Structures are given as structure tokens and as C-alpha cells.
Amino acid sequence: MKRILVTGGAGFIGSHLCEKLLDLGNEVICLDNYFTGSKQNIIHLLDNHCFEMIRHDITMPVYIEVDEIYNLACPASPVHYQYNGIKTIKTSVMGAINTLGLAKRTKSKVLLASTSEIYGDPQVHPQPESYWGNVNTLGPRACYDEGKRCAETLFMNYHVQNKVRIKIARIFNTYGPRMNTNDGRVVSNFIVQALKGEAITIFGDGTHTRSFQYIDDLINGIIRLMATPDTFTGPVNIGNPNEVSVGELAKIIISMTGSKSEIVYLPLPEDDPKQRQPDIALARRELDWEPIVDLETGLKKTIEYFRSV
Ligand SMILES: NC(=O)c1ccc[n+]([C@@H]2O[C@H](COP(=O)([O-])OP(=O)(O)OC[C@H]3O[C@@H](n4cnc5c(N)ncnc54)[C@H](O)[C@@H]3O)[C@@H](O)[C@H]2O)c1
């Protein structure tokens, strides 16, 4: 039995990860400041004696004994990470320093939830890990993108200088039950609007693309990454290469919910990436992993969840 710390464990991805790690027979410590996460996401785990919850801000050091750390703490949607951009940068950078310091002291393995956003508005398509990205350092998304880029750099420096065992996962758009209803992410937005019969708001003309990965695939991918030999650090893309335009996604969701919503088009926000698709050759080779949940199956489960909340 391993003792595993999940920072950001009360969030969308974190709560699914805590659940899975407990199922696999581990002891799990979930650390969260509840900025975008909630007790509701983990309430069903609270009476499991192998689960512990710590209300803590990862910008401050944490002193516990652990074998593995998944560092997920950070708001992930533009509306939340732009609410206090300075705090977002501190969470990524100080959070990386604090979890790396803990990993160094306890000799534990530490995984960073990095992001496809480090590729910015990509000029290479699909994006392999070797692509350095195209990020505007001064734009409204920079607090998130540059915070994560700096976190990756810190991870690599702790690995090279201090021999800390690190793993860097570059996560692409992920969706599923327990996404926040009001954080502006496209899948949850469209489903909530469709279920309420409200107009579906597409930012741009609907031709820009994303590649959507179901939560279960992501969780399997990052657990496999954590289990790779110490010589493998990543970064490695974890995403679903099935690319779909935002306009198509809206039509699929309207049809699956049986909604009468119409589609309205609003201006595309500044620096919004026009296309996204992971190259997952490295994950296939090193993790023996690829996504298995197709869009329709994943959307069905997500729609069921939003109907129930
Ligand atoms: N969901 C995606 O599509 C996606 C894509 C790429 C990367 N990621 C990364 O995965 C991680 C989890 O994302 P998510 O979608 O679950 O988002 P989320 O907002 O649901 O979860 C983030 C969690 O971190 C907590 N948190 C935020 N700041 C904190 C702080 N200073 N101290 C302690 N806890 C803090 C929040 O309360 C929340 O529970 C994030 O690091 C995000 O950048 C997510």
C-alpha cells in the first residue's frame, strides 16, 4: 500500500484520481483549498479510512510523509484562472516548488499535471512533445500557460540537479462528470445550455477544433505514467487525437440531449487557440496507453451527470 498525495484532489480530475487510487488499494491524502473544487466532489470518499482530506493552499509548504505526489492544484478554466492571474502563477510556480521540495525530502515520485496550453496557439499540427509552443507571454491566458511552462522547467531542474523522480503529463482537453457547471469550458457549457433549452454560445465561427478526452482515459494514462521507470520523465501528451470542430460538438450535444436550443455566435476571445490535437505516439510507446472511450460514449455519461445535478 502506497501513501499518495493528490494536490487539487477535490477538483474535477483530482476527485476521479483519488477514487481510482483508493480502488487500487492505496492510502490517499487529498489536499485542496476549495477554490474551484468542492467537498461535494469527494464527499463519498470521506468515510473511507484510507482517505484523508487536508484544507491547505499549495503556495505554502506542506510537511507530510508520502511515497507519490500528483500535483494537480491549479484552476484550469480561463474564467477561474483569470480571476486572479497573480494567484494562478503563484499556484503553478510555488505549488511546483513546494511539491518538488516535499518529493526531494521524502524521496517520493512527483507528477505534474501540465497542459496542452503550453503549446499556445500551435503552428505545428498535431502537437508532438518536441514542439516548443507559441505562447503570448503578455496575453490574458499567459498566467496559466506561462505558470505551467515554468512549473515544467522547475520539475526538470529538480530532476537534473537534485535527482528528484519526476513525471510531466501534458494533458489535453478532458471532460466528464464533476466538471464545474459554470466555468465556461466548452463541453460543460454546451451540455448545460442544451439541457436548459438556452441558446448554445459558440465563441468564433465554430470552425476551430479541439480534441476531447474522457476522464477515465486520462486517469488511466497518468497512473500508467507514474508507474514508468525512473529514467522516463516525460513530458508526454495525454489526450485523445480525435479532433472535432466546436460547431460539430454543439450539433452532437443538441442531438444527444434532444434539445431545441439554437446556436449563437460570439467573438472569439483573444489568443484562443484555433486548433488542438495531441500526437500520442510517445504515450503509445512508453505507457502502452491510448484512449478507448469514444466521444459519444463519454458525452452520454457526462450528459447523465449534468441531468442529475
Ligand atoms: N481539465 C482539463 O481539461 C485539463 C487540461 C490540462 C491540464 N489540466 C490540469 O489538471 C489539473 C486539474 O484540473 P481540473 O480540470 O480538475 O480543474 P479544477 O479546477 O476542477 O481542479 C483544480 C483543483 O485545484 C484546487 N486548487 C486551486 N488552487 C489551489 C491552491 N492554491 N492550493 C490548493 N488547491 C488549489 C481547486 O480548488 C480544485 O479543486 C490542473 O492543474 C489543470 O491545469 C486540466
Tab-separated table of C-alpha atoms and ligand atoms in Angstrom:
chain	number	residue	atom	x	y	z
A	1	MET	CA	0.000	0.000	0.000
A	2	LYS	CA	1.419	3.374	-1.062
A	3	ARG	CA	0.611	6.697	0.599
A	4	ILE	CA	-0.227	9.115	-2.203
A	5	LEU	CA	-0.768	12.876	-2.066
A	6	VAL	CA	-3.121	14.410	-4.633
A	7	THR	CA	-2.988	18.216	-4.656
A	8	GLY	CA	-6.143	19.683	-6.161
A	9	GLY	CA	-7.802	16.409	-5.173
A	10	ALA	CA	-11.254	17.971	-4.650
A	11	GLY	CA	-11.399	19.224	-8.249
A	12	PHE	CA	-12.781	17.601	-11.384
A	13	ILE	CA	-9.751	15.467	-12.334
A	14	GLY	CA	-8.417	15.176	-8.763
A	15	SER	CA	-11.599	13.639	-7.360
A	16	HIS	CA	-11.632	10.921	-10.047
A	17	LEU	CA	-7.941	10.266	-9.426
A	18	CYS	CA	-8.445	9.939	-5.627
A	19	GLU	CA	-11.268	7.496	-6.278
A	20	LYS	CA	-9.202	5.333	-8.644
A	21	LEU	CA	-6.105	5.330	-6.403
A	22	LEU	CA	-8.253	4.172	-3.456
A	23	ASP	CA	-9.793	1.451	-5.650
A	24	LEU	CA	-6.266	0.255	-6.437
A	25	GLY	CA	-5.633	-0.225	-2.702
A	26	ASN	CA	-3.660	2.908	-1.854
A	27	GLU	CA	-3.859	5.366	1.014
A	28	VAL	CA	-4.791	8.785	-0.394
A	29	ILE	CA	-4.249	12.246	1.057
A	30	CYS	CA	-6.256	14.866	-0.807
A	31	LEU	CA	-5.044	18.448	-0.426
A	32	ASP	CA	-7.177	21.342	-1.678
A	33	ASN	CA	-8.019	24.964	-0.876
A	34	TYR	CA	-11.510	24.561	-2.442
A	35	PHE	CA	-11.023	27.468	-4.868
A	36	THR	CA	-12.631	25.622	-7.789
A	37	GLY	CA	-13.007	22.196	-6.160
A	38	SER	CA	-15.650	21.240	-3.641
A	39	LYS	CA	-16.352	18.912	-0.735
A	40	GLN	CA	-19.260	17.590	-2.790
A	41	ASN	CA	-16.778	16.068	-5.279
A	42	ILE	CA	-15.169	13.897	-2.584
A	43	ILE	CA	-17.959	13.522	-0.037
A	44	HIS	CA	-18.451	9.866	-0.985
A	45	LEU	CA	-14.803	9.167	-0.070
A	46	LEU	CA	-14.796	10.784	3.372
A	47	ASP	CA	-15.800	7.696	5.350
A	48	ASN	CA	-13.138	5.529	3.688
A	49	HIS	CA	-10.444	5.046	6.363
A	50	CYS	CA	-7.735	5.093	3.653
A	51	PHE	CA	-8.762	8.620	2.598
A	52	GLU	CA	-7.745	11.881	4.284
A	53	MET	CA	-8.574	15.455	3.365
A	54	ILE	CA	-6.371	18.475	4.114
A	55	ARG	CA	-7.643	22.029	3.533
A	56	HIS	CA	-4.425	23.755	2.524
A	57	ASP	CA	-3.085	26.197	-0.058
A	58	ILE	CA	-0.245	24.687	-2.089
A	59	THR	CA	1.514	28.057	-2.316
A	60	MET	CA	2.549	27.238	1.295
A	61	PRO	CA	4.889	24.304	2.110
A	62	VAL	CA	3.408	21.037	3.287
A	63	TYR	CA	5.105	18.623	5.708
A	64	ILE	CA	3.853	15.041	5.445
A	65	GLU	CA	5.350	11.650	4.599
A	66	VAL	CA	4.332	10.244	1.216
A	67	ASP	CA	5.506	7.802	-1.485
A	68	GLU	CA	3.982	9.544	-4.527
A	69	ILE	CA	2.615	13.001	-5.332
A	70	TYR	CA	0.220	14.015	-8.104
A	71	ASN	CA	0.412	17.812	-8.340
A	72	LEU	CA	-2.908	18.900	-9.840
A	73	ALA	CA	-3.684	22.020	-7.799
A	74	CYS	CA	-4.422	24.904	-10.188
A	75	PRO	CA	-7.625	26.401	-11.608
A	76	ALA	CA	-7.947	25.059	-15.152
A	77	SER	CA	-10.596	27.105	-16.932
A	78	PRO	CA	-9.984	30.648	-18.243
A	79	VAL	CA	-12.774	32.209	-16.171
A	80	HIS	CA	-11.199	30.872	-12.953
A	81	TYR	CA	-7.505	31.230	-13.760
A	82	GLN	CA	-8.012	34.796	-14.990
A	83	TYR	CA	-9.991	35.765	-11.854
A	84	ASN	CA	-6.659	36.361	-10.057
A	85	GLY	CA	-3.845	35.845	-12.551
A	86	ILE	CA	-1.108	36.530	-9.995
A	87	LYS	CA	-2.508	33.836	-7.700
A	88	THR	CA	-2.649	31.425	-10.661
A	89	ILE	CA	1.054	31.969	-11.367
A	90	LYS	CA	1.861	31.547	-7.660
A	91	THR	CA	-0.153	28.312	-7.522
A	92	SER	CA	1.715	26.842	-10.511
A	93	VAL	CA	5.178	28.062	-9.544
A	94	MET	CA	5.107	27.942	-5.717
A	95	GLY	CA	2.996	24.779	-5.916
A	96	ALA	CA	5.700	23.164	-8.070
A	97	ILE	CA	8.465	24.303	-5.694
A	98	ASN	CA	6.570	23.050	-2.629
A	99	THR	CA	5.673	19.645	-4.089
A	100	LEU	CA	9.192	19.200	-5.504
A	101	GLY	CA	10.673	20.143	-2.104
A	102	LEU	CA	8.431	17.555	-0.465
A	103	ALA	CA	9.418	14.936	-3.074
A	104	LYS	CA	13.096	15.722	-2.513
A	105	ARG	CA	12.818	15.354	1.279
A	106	THR	CA	10.648	12.216	1.231
A	107	LYS	CA	12.341	10.716	-1.861
A	108	SER	CA	8.896	10.290	-3.405
A	109	LYS	CA	7.936	10.388	-7.079
A	110	VAL	CA	6.109	13.521	-8.234
A	111	LEU	CA	3.885	14.058	-11.272
A	112	LEU	CA	2.986	17.438	-12.740
A	113	ALA	CA	-0.396	17.968	-14.383
A	114	SER	CA	0.914	20.170	-17.193
A	115	THR	CA	-1.218	21.118	-20.144
A	116	SER	CA	-1.575	21.337	-23.896
A	117	GLU	CA	-1.834	25.100	-23.255
A	118	ILE	CA	1.966	25.195	-23.066
A	119	TYR	CA	1.804	24.829	-26.892
A	120	GLY	CA	-0.200	28.098	-27.015
A	121	ASP	CA	-1.790	28.762	-30.407
A	122	PRO	CA	0.216	25.998	-32.127
A	123	GLN	CA	1.875	26.416	-35.505
A	124	VAL	CA	2.641	22.700	-35.694
A	125	HIS	CA	-0.248	20.273	-36.044
A	126	PRO	CA	-0.764	17.796	-34.390
A	127	GLN	CA	1.470	18.746	-31.466
A	128	PRO	CA	4.341	16.385	-30.546
A	129	GLU	CA	6.177	16.853	-27.217
A	130	SER	CA	9.201	18.196	-29.132
A	131	TYR	CA	7.212	21.295	-30.211
A	132	TRP	CA	8.200	24.325	-28.091
A	133	GLY	CA	4.907	26.158	-28.493
A	134	ASN	CA	3.612	29.583	-29.451
A	135	VAL	CA	2.547	31.437	-26.306
A	136	ASN	CA	1.934	35.174	-25.940
A	137	THR	CA	3.741	35.997	-22.675
A	138	LEU	CA	1.596	39.105	-22.130
A	139	GLY	CA	-1.866	37.889	-23.143
A	140	PRO	CA	-4.825	37.074	-20.890
A	141	ARG	CA	-4.021	33.321	-20.938
A	142	ALA	CA	-0.338	33.795	-20.055
A	143	CYS	CA	-0.791	33.471	-16.260
A	144	TYR	CA	-1.873	29.871	-16.824
A	145	ASP	CA	0.277	28.941	-19.833
A	146	GLU	CA	3.494	30.520	-18.537
A	147	GLY	CA	2.839	29.292	-14.975
A	148	LYS	CA	2.696	25.730	-16.284
A	149	ARG	CA	5.721	26.248	-18.545
A	150	CYS	CA	7.718	27.475	-15.543
A	151	ALA	CA	6.445	24.512	-13.475
A	152	GLU	CA	7.753	22.129	-16.175
A	153	THR	CA	11.130	23.891	-16.056
A	154	LEU	CA	11.245	23.600	-12.250
A	155	PHE	CA	10.403	19.893	-12.467
A	156	MET	CA	13.232	19.276	-14.939
A	157	ASN	CA	15.710	21.321	-12.878
A	158	TYR	CA	14.891	19.426	-9.654
A	159	HIS	CA	15.327	16.190	-11.605
A	160	VAL	CA	18.679	17.112	-13.132
A	161	GLN	CA	20.128	18.943	-10.104
A	162	ASN	CA	18.599	17.015	-7.181
A	163	LYS	CA	17.744	13.654	-8.783
A	164	VAL	CA	14.071	14.029	-7.860
A	165	ARG	CA	11.990	11.395	-9.675
A	166	ILE	CA	9.589	13.394	-11.846
A	167	LYS	CA	6.869	12.790	-14.424
A	168	ILE	CA	5.394	15.511	-16.636
A	169	ALA	CA	1.957	14.884	-18.187
A	170	ARG	CA	0.761	17.337	-20.848
A	171	ILE	CA	-2.981	16.932	-20.522
A	172	PHE	CA	-5.296	17.846	-23.410
A	173	ASN	CA	-8.966	18.922	-23.008
A	174	THR	CA	-10.661	16.484	-20.673
A	175	TYR	CA	-14.360	16.213	-19.875
A	176	GLY	CA	-16.691	14.113	-17.768
A	177	PRO	CA	-18.855	14.056	-14.648
A	178	ARG	CA	-17.986	16.619	-11.907
A	179	MET	CA	-16.864	19.336	-14.283
A	180	ASN	CA	-17.950	22.670	-12.881
A	181	THR	CA	-21.269	23.796	-14.352
A	182	ASN	CA	-20.264	27.421	-14.579
A	183	ASP	CA	-16.611	27.600	-15.556
A	184	GLY	CA	-17.021	28.251	-19.255
A	185	ARG	CA	-15.436	25.033	-20.524
A	186	VAL	CA	-16.972	24.142	-23.841
A	187	VAL	CA	-18.340	20.635	-23.141
A	188	SER	CA	-19.979	21.538	-19.812
A	189	ASN	CA	-21.227	24.873	-21.186
A	190	PHE	CA	-22.907	23.284	-24.205
A	191	ILE	CA	-24.482	20.466	-22.178
A	192	VAL	CA	-25.850	22.820	-19.508
A	193	GLN	CA	-27.195	25.226	-22.154
A	194	ALA	CA	-28.754	22.367	-24.138
A	195	LEU	CA	-30.409	20.824	-21.063
A	196	LYS	CA	-31.846	24.206	-20.050
A	197	GLY	CA	-33.015	24.879	-23.610
A	198	GLU	CA	-30.925	28.071	-23.650
A	199	ALA	CA	-29.038	29.288	-26.725
A	200	ILE	CA	-25.712	27.490	-27.240
A	201	THR	CA	-22.951	30.095	-27.365
A	202	ILE	CA	-20.090	29.414	-29.740
A	203	PHE	CA	-17.147	31.774	-29.478
A	204	GLY	CA	-15.874	32.261	-33.055
A	205	ASP	CA	-17.460	30.771	-36.163
A	206	GLY	CA	-17.371	27.189	-34.848
A	207	THR	CA	-14.594	26.008	-37.178
A	208	HIS	CA	-11.855	25.987	-34.524
A	209	THR	CA	-11.110	22.493	-33.251
A	210	ARG	CA	-10.411	20.653	-30.019
A	211	SER	CA	-9.664	17.019	-29.166
A	212	PHE	CA	-11.750	15.843	-26.234
A	213	GLN	CA	-10.638	13.110	-23.878
A	214	TYR	CA	-12.936	11.337	-21.447
A	215	ILE	CA	-11.865	11.481	-17.789
A	216	ASP	CA	-11.405	7.689	-17.352
A	217	ASP	CA	-8.857	7.587	-20.183
A	218	LEU	CA	-6.887	10.437	-18.644
A	219	ILE	CA	-6.827	8.827	-15.184
A	220	ASN	CA	-5.525	5.553	-16.656
A	221	GLY	CA	-2.896	7.491	-18.615
A	222	ILE	CA	-1.481	9.429	-15.648
A	223	ILE	CA	-1.442	6.350	-13.391
A	224	ARG	CA	0.495	4.495	-16.109
A	225	LEU	CA	2.880	7.426	-16.428
A	226	MET	CA	3.549	7.395	-12.665
A	227	ALA	CA	4.414	3.678	-12.944
A	228	THR	CA	7.045	4.107	-15.695
A	229	PRO	CA	10.733	3.513	-14.851
A	230	ASP	CA	12.518	6.401	-13.095
A	231	THR	CA	14.510	7.069	-16.265
A	232	PHE	CA	11.312	8.169	-18.047
A	233	THR	CA	10.329	11.692	-17.032
A	234	GLY	CA	8.211	12.833	-19.973
A	235	PRO	CA	6.872	15.298	-20.917
A	236	VAL	CA	4.245	13.109	-22.506
A	237	ASN	CA	0.976	14.121	-24.165
A	238	ILE	CA	-2.125	12.517	-22.647
A	239	GLY	CA	-5.104	13.248	-24.852
A	240	ASN	CA	-7.491	11.924	-27.434
A	241	PRO	CA	-6.395	12.617	-31.043
A	242	ASN	CA	-9.994	12.526	-32.291
A	243	GLU	CA	-10.330	16.175	-33.362
A	244	VAL	CA	-13.737	17.785	-33.694
A	245	SER	CA	-14.782	21.342	-34.519
A	246	VAL	CA	-16.612	23.277	-31.819
A	247	GLY	CA	-19.559	23.726	-34.219
A	248	GLU	CA	-19.793	19.951	-34.718
A	249	LEU	CA	-19.623	19.380	-30.961
A	250	ALA	CA	-22.565	21.733	-30.433
A	251	LYS	CA	-24.632	19.829	-33.018
A	252	ILE	CA	-23.764	16.439	-31.445
A	253	ILE	CA	-24.782	17.673	-27.981
A	254	ILE	CA	-28.040	19.195	-29.274
A	255	SER	CA	-28.920	15.900	-30.910
A	256	MET	CA	-27.914	13.723	-27.920
A	257	THR	CA	-29.890	15.822	-25.421
A	258	GLY	CA	-32.867	16.206	-27.771
A	259	SER	CA	-32.646	19.947	-27.097
A	260	LYS	CA	-34.398	22.721	-29.015
A	261	SER	CA	-31.534	25.162	-28.341
A	262	GLU	CA	-30.362	27.346	-31.197
A	263	ILE	CA	-26.724	28.249	-31.773
A	264	VAL	CA	-25.479	31.835	-31.386
A	265	TYR	CA	-22.039	33.024	-32.437
A	266	LEU	CA	-19.972	35.431	-30.291
A	267	PRO	CA	-16.490	36.914	-30.928
A	268	LEU	CA	-13.541	34.580	-30.287
A	269	PRO	CA	-11.590	35.627	-27.141
A	270	GLU	CA	-8.052	36.975	-27.540
A	271	ASP	CA	-5.313	34.318	-28.045
A	272	ASP	CA	-7.829	31.456	-28.236
A	273	PRO	CA	-6.033	28.531	-29.945
A	274	LYS	CA	-7.542	27.711	-33.369
A	275	GLN	CA	-6.718	24.026	-33.363
A	276	ARG	CA	-5.564	21.331	-30.979
A	277	GLN	CA	-4.680	17.719	-31.490
A	278	PRO	CA	-2.226	15.639	-29.471
A	279	ASP	CA	0.388	13.483	-31.126
A	280	ILE	CA	0.263	10.488	-28.744
A	281	ALA	CA	2.950	8.296	-30.330
A	282	LEU	CA	5.147	8.681	-27.215
A	283	ALA	CA	2.329	7.682	-24.822
A	284	ARG	CA	1.518	4.671	-27.006
A	285	ARG	CA	5.169	3.596	-26.957
A	286	GLU	CA	6.240	4.384	-23.379
A	287	LEU	CA	2.970	3.917	-21.459
A	288	ASP	CA	1.360	1.343	-23.741
A	289	TRP	CA	-1.681	3.600	-23.463
A	290	GLU	CA	-4.242	5.122	-25.762
A	291	PRO	CA	-7.736	6.492	-25.155
A	292	ILE	CA	-10.541	3.951	-25.531
A	293	VAL	CA	-13.715	5.935	-24.752
A	294	ASP	CA	-15.276	7.432	-27.894
A	295	LEU	CA	-16.890	10.871	-27.860
A	296	GLU	CA	-20.463	9.621	-27.969
A	297	THR	CA	-19.984	7.210	-25.004
A	298	GLY	CA	-18.203	9.860	-22.925
A	299	LEU	CA	-20.788	12.532	-23.729
A	300	LYS	CA	-23.617	10.164	-22.792
A	301	LYS	CA	-22.155	9.682	-19.289
A	302	THR	CA	-21.465	13.390	-18.922
A	303	ILE	CA	-24.979	14.365	-20.026
A	304	GLU	CA	-26.421	11.866	-17.498
A	305	TYR	CA	-24.336	13.535	-14.778
A	306	PHE	CA	-25.497	17.059	-15.662
A	307	ARG	CA	-29.115	15.867	-15.772
A	308	SER	CA	-28.700	14.603	-12.197
A	309	VAL	CA	-27.180	17.756	-10.593
B	1	LIG	N1	-9.451	19.584	-17.316
B	1	LIG	C1	-8.616	19.722	-18.311
B	1	LIG	O1	-9.039	19.631	-19.473
B	1	LIG	C2	-7.139	19.955	-18.076
B	1	LIG	C3	-6.298	20.055	-19.199
B	1	LIG	C4	-4.939	20.267	-18.986
B	1	LIG	C5	-4.416	20.341	-17.701
B	1	LIG	N2	-5.260	20.243	-16.629
B	1	LIG	C6	-4.672	20.377	-15.293
B	1	LIG	O2	-5.179	19.380	-14.416
B	1	LIG	C7	-5.305	19.925	-13.096
B	1	LIG	C8	-6.717	19.708	-12.582
B	1	LIG	O3	-7.636	20.360	-13.446
B	1	LIG	P1	-9.224	20.237	-13.280
B	1	LIG	O4	-9.805	20.260	-14.626
B	1	LIG	O5	-9.526	19.134	-12.361
B	1	LIG	O6	-9.543	21.654	-12.630
B	1	LIG	P2	-10.314	22.010	-11.275
B	1	LIG	O7	-10.378	23.484	-11.223
B	1	LIG	O8	-11.586	21.228	-11.190
B	1	LIG	O9	-9.339	21.439	-10.162
B	1	LIG	C9	-8.265	22.161	-9.614
B	1	LIG	C10	-8.257	21.928	-8.122
B	1	LIG	O10	-7.137	22.612	-7.549
B	1	LIG	C11	-7.578	23.311	-6.390
B	1	LIG	N3	-6.688	24.455	-6.189
B	1	LIG	C12	-6.565	25.563	-6.949
B	1	LIG	N4	-5.630	26.393	-6.450
B	1	LIG	C13	-5.148	25.771	-5.332
B	1	LIG	C14	-4.178	26.128	-4.367
B	1	LIG	N5	-3.503	27.285	-4.442
B	1	LIG	N6	-3.945	25.279	-3.338
B	1	LIG	C15	-4.631	24.107	-3.227
B	1	LIG	N7	-5.571	23.729	-4.111
B	1	LIG	C16	-5.825	24.555	-5.156
B	1	LIG	C17	-9.015	23.709	-6.712
B	1	LIG	O11	-9.777	24.034	-5.566
B	1	LIG	C18	-9.513	22.461	-7.431
B	1	LIG	O12	-10.021	21.513	-6.542
B	1	LIG	C19	-4.912	21.388	-13.171
B	1	LIG	O13	-3.577	21.520	-12.763
B	1	LIG	C20	-5.039	21.706	-14.653
B	1	LIG	O14	-4.151	22.723	-15.034
B	1	LIG	C21	-6.612	20.067	-16.798
